[in-house]
Amino acid sequence: MEKEVDDPPVAVEIDQTGQQSYYHSQSDSKRPQTDDVSVGVTVITGYLGAGKSTLVNHILNSQHGKRIAVILNEFGEEIGVERAMINEGEGGALVEEWVELANGCICCTVKHSLVQALEQLVLMKESRLDHIIIETTGLANPAPLASVLWLDDQLESSVKLDSIITVVDAKNLPFQLNKHRDSSSFPEAFLQIAFADVVILNKVDLVSSEILEELEKEIHNTNSLANIIHSVRCEVDLSKILNCQAYDATHATHLEALLEESKSLSTRHLHDGGVRTVCICDSQQVDLDKVRLWLEEILWDKKDGMDVYRCKGILRVQNSDELHTLQAVREIYDIVPARKWEGSENQMNKIVFIGHNLNEDVLLDSFRGCALTT
Amino acid sequence: MAGGSDVAEATALSCVQCGKPAHLQCPKCMELKLPREGAAFCTQDCFKACWSSHKSVHVKAKLSSLGTGSTGEQDLGVLNEGWQYCLRRGQSRTPKLPHFDWTGKLRPYPISPMRVVPSHIDQPDWAVDGIPKIEPNSELQRVVEIKTPDQIQRMRETCKIAREALDAAARVIRPGVTTDEIDRVVHEATIAADSGYIGVTSCFSYDLLKLVYLFIEIRDGDIVNVDVTVYYKGVHGDLNETYFVGNVDEASLQLVQCTYECLEKAISIVKPGVRFREIGEVINRHATMSGLSVVKSYCGHGIGELFHCAPNIPHYGRSKAVGVMKAGQTFTIEPMINAGVWRDRMWPDGWTAVTTDGKRSAQFEHTLLVTETGVEVLTARLPSSPSVFPWLNA
């Protein structure tokens, strides 16, 4: 055995030729910190053939100067992503680059492996990514994906859910929706529309204006909060579909505009018990603790058998000069103060539910119980 | 990554001692053809400062090249073949130290081959490769299970075994002991109970949050966490504690005590009807008040026949965690509290998490059962548990 020496030998200069490094992750310091804004993630759903790929290509090919990464994934039972295709769409030139994403530890972590993979993607790129698009195939219900992507602000993640976009095919939609009449389960189309923030009604050139009107009504009946955009070959204005900030609690203006627009957002009763929208309004100030309990009974305990998919609203809260926003996807909900009420404003509570088996009277009566007793 | 032929870029290697860009390397390591990454330094001074612990690498390398086995002492399997660096959570190994810009002072060391669990002992489906098969797709990821009296009884037994195994580890904590030795002690304690302890030792020291398969020798002044999960009669039991090694500084004492208190306070609010997210509020309040931060990446979790299932219990405040506690639920609470910032990063092995600022972190964990009126701490200390926490000795 070598005799122990107290002093080390003289260290030698490192010869820097061809160091083979195992590239696994890039350091934080290498990523240019242009700003602290997180990268928006848009989920695109829709039937095969509706035009999802066309939409994605349109987004990438338009001259917008943005760097967009597209994740193509087959979602079956599991939500995960192993490879991402980064399309650089700048100056019209498409650079395709397959990037392998290592899956992080899945146990007892707060962030789903999909989120970790997306964060790694953002870290990996030397220059800023402007947006991430997840194009889904075979995903009937976007809710689990939304739940996974709608992160707590506390996590200060480099990615955040921007919106869910559903592409529907004007020519085939009537057929898809009619399937429901014959079976006991919902066609995927209803679920995809119910969870959408934006619905792109594509191939409008292939159907008559009467049918278009019918379809608009049908979509609106299901989800009166979604922004419906007509398109031919998915050529839509990008400013309407990117940077929606649909899950940004403080982005109240968009929400308020929606709630202001329609006098009543509640849609007609469907005798076949389909998916519909219910809107309740009340002017009394509410106790926030009671509102939470009320909402939890609906979302977590399925009060009266009601099945809520999405919920958005504004609240007039006791002892607060701030307008609060309410947002929910399945059981996950968040109520946060958004901004101060303006002097001239008519302070109101207005909440919209999108779901199945909704009972407007029950919802309104029980909500009134959240107000201060006068 | 680094631009093509930019060889002058020094960020390829970091000084083992201080983390700065390194231009010098140990000549002995060069001679022995050892990984350069474990022997890079920025100055002769750093090299000198590191020498007493670094030189042991040469000894081990020389002995292993002779192909001899252990000399009968606690050489802890270093000399055996098959020690390589862990990657991808144990799915693969590499003979070279992976490239990474390390924070703090600790570096990975090659790991030993897996210890064998006798075949008469039941193992969960993830025992072989660390990847659970049933767990990810189980309904129990969505719905919180209410345990049957039989399941509860089995969990009581499993948790008691886990507690005893952890106590066995606590008793061997002292300067000079290696993590491999701790792993062996726990392994043997659980085999003796006809249960399986399947390879999840995590040791904290300095800046690390969670390590597995790591060979380090703990030193006076360190704080060390040992995390034990046991599988017995078809159910899991999970707990961890942070221990002091020799004489630790005041800051570490306070960090560990505060972390202990965070868990204690969180447990005190557990009873039917309480929202899961309340736990994070309590922990966050106590940690922040003490000037410490809460790690956000890892959370408490439901446990039973599955190792990890619903609910997810974040330890930070203002989360959107879903659900309220009900009698019959079993879950863990396991806050990690940092002396510095809350952010953490992952090592190339896909498992080790470290603090981004290199400062210390501590953790405590219990497996709990919600009762009709409150809580039962299934992994609670026993009268026989060693007295290792000064604040409990009053």
PDB file of C-alpha atoms in Angstrom, chain B residues 246-338:
ATOM      1  CA  GLY B 246     -20.373  14.423  16.271  1.00  0.00           C
ATOM      2  CA  ASN B 247     -20.343  18.162  16.920  1.00  0.00           C
ATOM      3  CA  VAL B 248     -22.466  20.204  14.550  1.00  0.00           C
ATOM      4  CA  ASP B 249     -22.641  23.970  14.268  1.00  0.00           C
ATOM      5  CA  GLU B 250     -25.426  26.027  15.798  1.00  0.00           C
ATOM      6  CA  ALA B 251     -27.080  26.698  12.456  1.00  0.00           C
ATOM      7  CA  SER B 252     -27.397  22.998  11.711  1.00  0.00           C
ATOM      8  CA  LEU B 253     -28.795  22.338  15.157  1.00  0.00           C
ATOM      9  CA  GLN B 254     -31.485  24.915  14.593  1.00  0.00           C
ATOM     10  CA  LEU B 255     -32.198  23.706  11.069  1.00  0.00           C
ATOM     11  CA  VAL B 256     -32.775  20.147  12.213  1.00  0.00           C
ATOM     12  CA  GLN B 257     -34.809  21.123  15.246  1.00  0.00           C
ATOM     13  CA  CYS B 258     -37.004  23.449  13.216  1.00  0.00           C
ATOM     14  CA  THR B 259     -37.608  20.732  10.646  1.00  0.00           C
ATOM     15  CA  TYR B 260     -38.584  18.332  13.413  1.00  0.00           C
ATOM     16  CA  GLU B 261     -41.002  20.948  14.735  1.00  0.00           C
ATOM     17  CA  CYS B 262     -42.464  21.540  11.268  1.00  0.00           C
ATOM     18  CA  LEU B 263     -43.430  17.902  11.069  1.00  0.00           C
ATOM     19  CA  GLU B 264     -44.661  17.874  14.641  1.00  0.00           C
ATOM     20  CA  LYS B 265     -46.903  20.875  14.073  1.00  0.00           C
ATOM     21  CA  ALA B 266     -48.217  19.455  10.826  1.00  0.00           C
ATOM     22  CA  ILE B 267     -49.124  16.193  12.528  1.00  0.00           C
ATOM     23  CA  SER B 268     -50.894  18.061  15.306  1.00  0.00           C
ATOM     24  CA  ILE B 269     -53.570  19.367  12.936  1.00  0.00           C
ATOM     25  CA  VAL B 270     -54.355  16.004  11.343  1.00  0.00           C
ATOM     26  CA  LYS B 271     -57.923  14.847  11.923  1.00  0.00           C
ATOM     27  CA  PRO B 272     -61.034  14.160   9.859  1.00  0.00           C
ATOM     28  CA  GLY B 273     -62.323  17.190   7.980  1.00  0.00           C
ATOM     29  CA  VAL B 274     -59.018  19.054   7.695  1.00  0.00           C
ATOM     30  CA  ARG B 275     -57.964  19.984   4.164  1.00  0.00           C
ATOM     31  CA  PHE B 276     -54.712  18.405   2.951  1.00  0.00           C
ATOM     32  CA  ARG B 277     -53.477  21.765   1.826  1.00  0.00           C
ATOM     33  CA  GLU B 278     -53.547  22.996   5.408  1.00  0.00           C
ATOM     34  CA  ILE B 279     -50.459  20.903   6.144  1.00  0.00           C
ATOM     35  CA  GLY B 280     -48.402  22.995   3.746  1.00  0.00           C
ATOM     36  CA  GLU B 281     -49.684  26.178   5.377  1.00  0.00           C
ATOM     37  CA  VAL B 282     -48.567  25.037   8.841  1.00  0.00           C
ATOM     38  CA  ILE B 283     -45.133  23.902   7.681  1.00  0.00           C
ATOM     39  CA  ASN B 284     -44.537  27.005   5.631  1.00  0.00           C
ATOM     40  CA  ARG B 285     -45.501  29.291   8.492  1.00  0.00           C
ATOM     41  CA  HIS B 286     -43.151  27.659  10.969  1.00  0.00           C
ATOM     42  CA  ALA B 287     -40.215  27.404   8.574  1.00  0.00           C
ATOM     43  CA  THR B 288     -40.523  30.975   7.324  1.00  0.00           C
ATOM     44  CA  MET B 289     -40.815  32.304  10.838  1.00  0.00           C
ATOM     45  CA  SER B 290     -37.520  30.615  11.628  1.00  0.00           C
ATOM     46  CA  GLY B 291     -35.822  32.153   8.583  1.00  0.00           C
ATOM     47  CA  LEU B 292     -35.742  28.877   6.650  1.00  0.00           C
ATOM     48  CA  SER B 293     -37.302  27.785   3.383  1.00  0.00           C
ATOM     49  CA  VAL B 294     -39.465  24.864   2.288  1.00  0.00           C
ATOM     50  CA  VAL B 295     -38.536  22.592  -0.602  1.00  0.00           C
ATOM     51  CA  LYS B 296     -41.411  22.544  -3.074  1.00  0.00           C
ATOM     52  CA  SER B 297     -40.519  19.735  -5.429  1.00  0.00           C
ATOM     53  CA  TYR B 298     -41.314  16.853  -3.137  1.00  0.00           C
ATOM     54  CA  CYS B 299     -44.448  16.094  -1.237  1.00  0.00           C
ATOM     55  CA  GLY B 300     -46.103  13.814   1.243  1.00  0.00           C
ATOM     56  CA  HIS B 301     -48.099  10.989  -0.267  1.00  0.00           C
ATOM     57  CA  GLY B 302     -50.699   8.338   0.378  1.00  0.00           C
ATOM     58  CA  ILE B 303     -49.216   4.957   1.235  1.00  0.00           C
ATOM     59  CA  GLY B 304     -50.383   1.401   1.754  1.00  0.00           C
ATOM     60  CA  GLU B 305     -50.325  -1.445  -0.687  1.00  0.00           C
ATOM     61  CA  LEU B 306     -48.838   1.084  -3.058  1.00  0.00           C
ATOM     62  CA  PHE B 307     -45.710   2.972  -2.093  1.00  0.00           C
ATOM     63  CA  HIS B 308     -46.994   6.275  -3.435  1.00  0.00           C
ATOM     64  CA  CYS B 309     -50.628   7.056  -4.166  1.00  0.00           C
ATOM     65  CA  ALA B 310     -53.232   9.738  -3.541  1.00  0.00           C
ATOM     66  CA  PRO B 311     -53.263  12.155  -1.821  1.00  0.00           C
ATOM     67  CA  ASN B 312     -50.436  14.429  -2.872  1.00  0.00           C
ATOM     68  CA  ILE B 313     -49.537  16.645   0.045  1.00  0.00           C
ATOM     69  CA  PRO B 314     -47.374  19.673  -0.811  1.00  0.00           C
ATOM     70  CA  HIS B 315     -45.367  21.099   2.066  1.00  0.00           C
ATOM     71  CA  TYR B 316     -45.608  24.670   0.823  1.00  0.00           C
ATOM     72  CA  GLY B 317     -48.459  27.106   1.323  1.00  0.00           C
ATOM     73  CA  ARG B 318     -51.106  28.303  -1.126  1.00  0.00           C
ATOM     74  CA  SER B 319     -51.310  25.109  -3.102  1.00  0.00           C
ATOM     75  CA  LYS B 320     -54.332  23.753  -4.932  1.00  0.00           C
ATOM     76  CA  ALA B 321     -54.106  20.374  -3.208  1.00  0.00           C
ATOM     77  CA  VAL B 322     -57.409  18.567  -3.430  1.00  0.00           C
ATOM     78  CA  GLY B 323     -59.318  16.847  -0.648  1.00  0.00           C
ATOM     79  CA  VAL B 324     -59.973  16.621   3.060  1.00  0.00           C
ATOM     80  CA  MET B 325     -58.801  14.058   5.578  1.00  0.00           C
ATOM     81  CA  LYS B 326     -61.039  11.161   6.506  1.00  0.00           C
ATOM     82  CA  ALA B 327     -60.689   8.460   9.126  1.00  0.00           C
ATOM     83  CA  GLY B 328     -58.909   5.423   7.741  1.00  0.00           C
ATOM     84  CA  GLN B 329     -56.589   7.257   5.374  1.00  0.00           C
ATOM     85  CA  THR B 330     -52.855   6.682   5.639  1.00  0.00           C
ATOM     86  CA  PHE B 331     -50.274   9.044   4.247  1.00  0.00           C
ATOM     87  CA  THR B 332     -46.860  10.500   4.889  1.00  0.00           C
ATOM     88  CA  ILE B 333     -45.802  14.020   5.717  1.00  0.00           C
ATOM     89  CA  GLU B 334     -42.132  14.618   4.959  1.00  0.00           C
ATOM     90  CA  PRO B 335     -41.040  18.248   4.857  1.00  0.00           C
ATOM     91  CA  MET B 336     -37.579  19.123   3.583  1.00  0.00           C
ATOM     92  CA  ILE B 337     -36.421  22.404   5.022  1.00  0.00           C
ATOM     93  CA  ASN B 338     -33.461  24.401   3.695  1.00  0.00           C
TER      94      ASN B 338
END
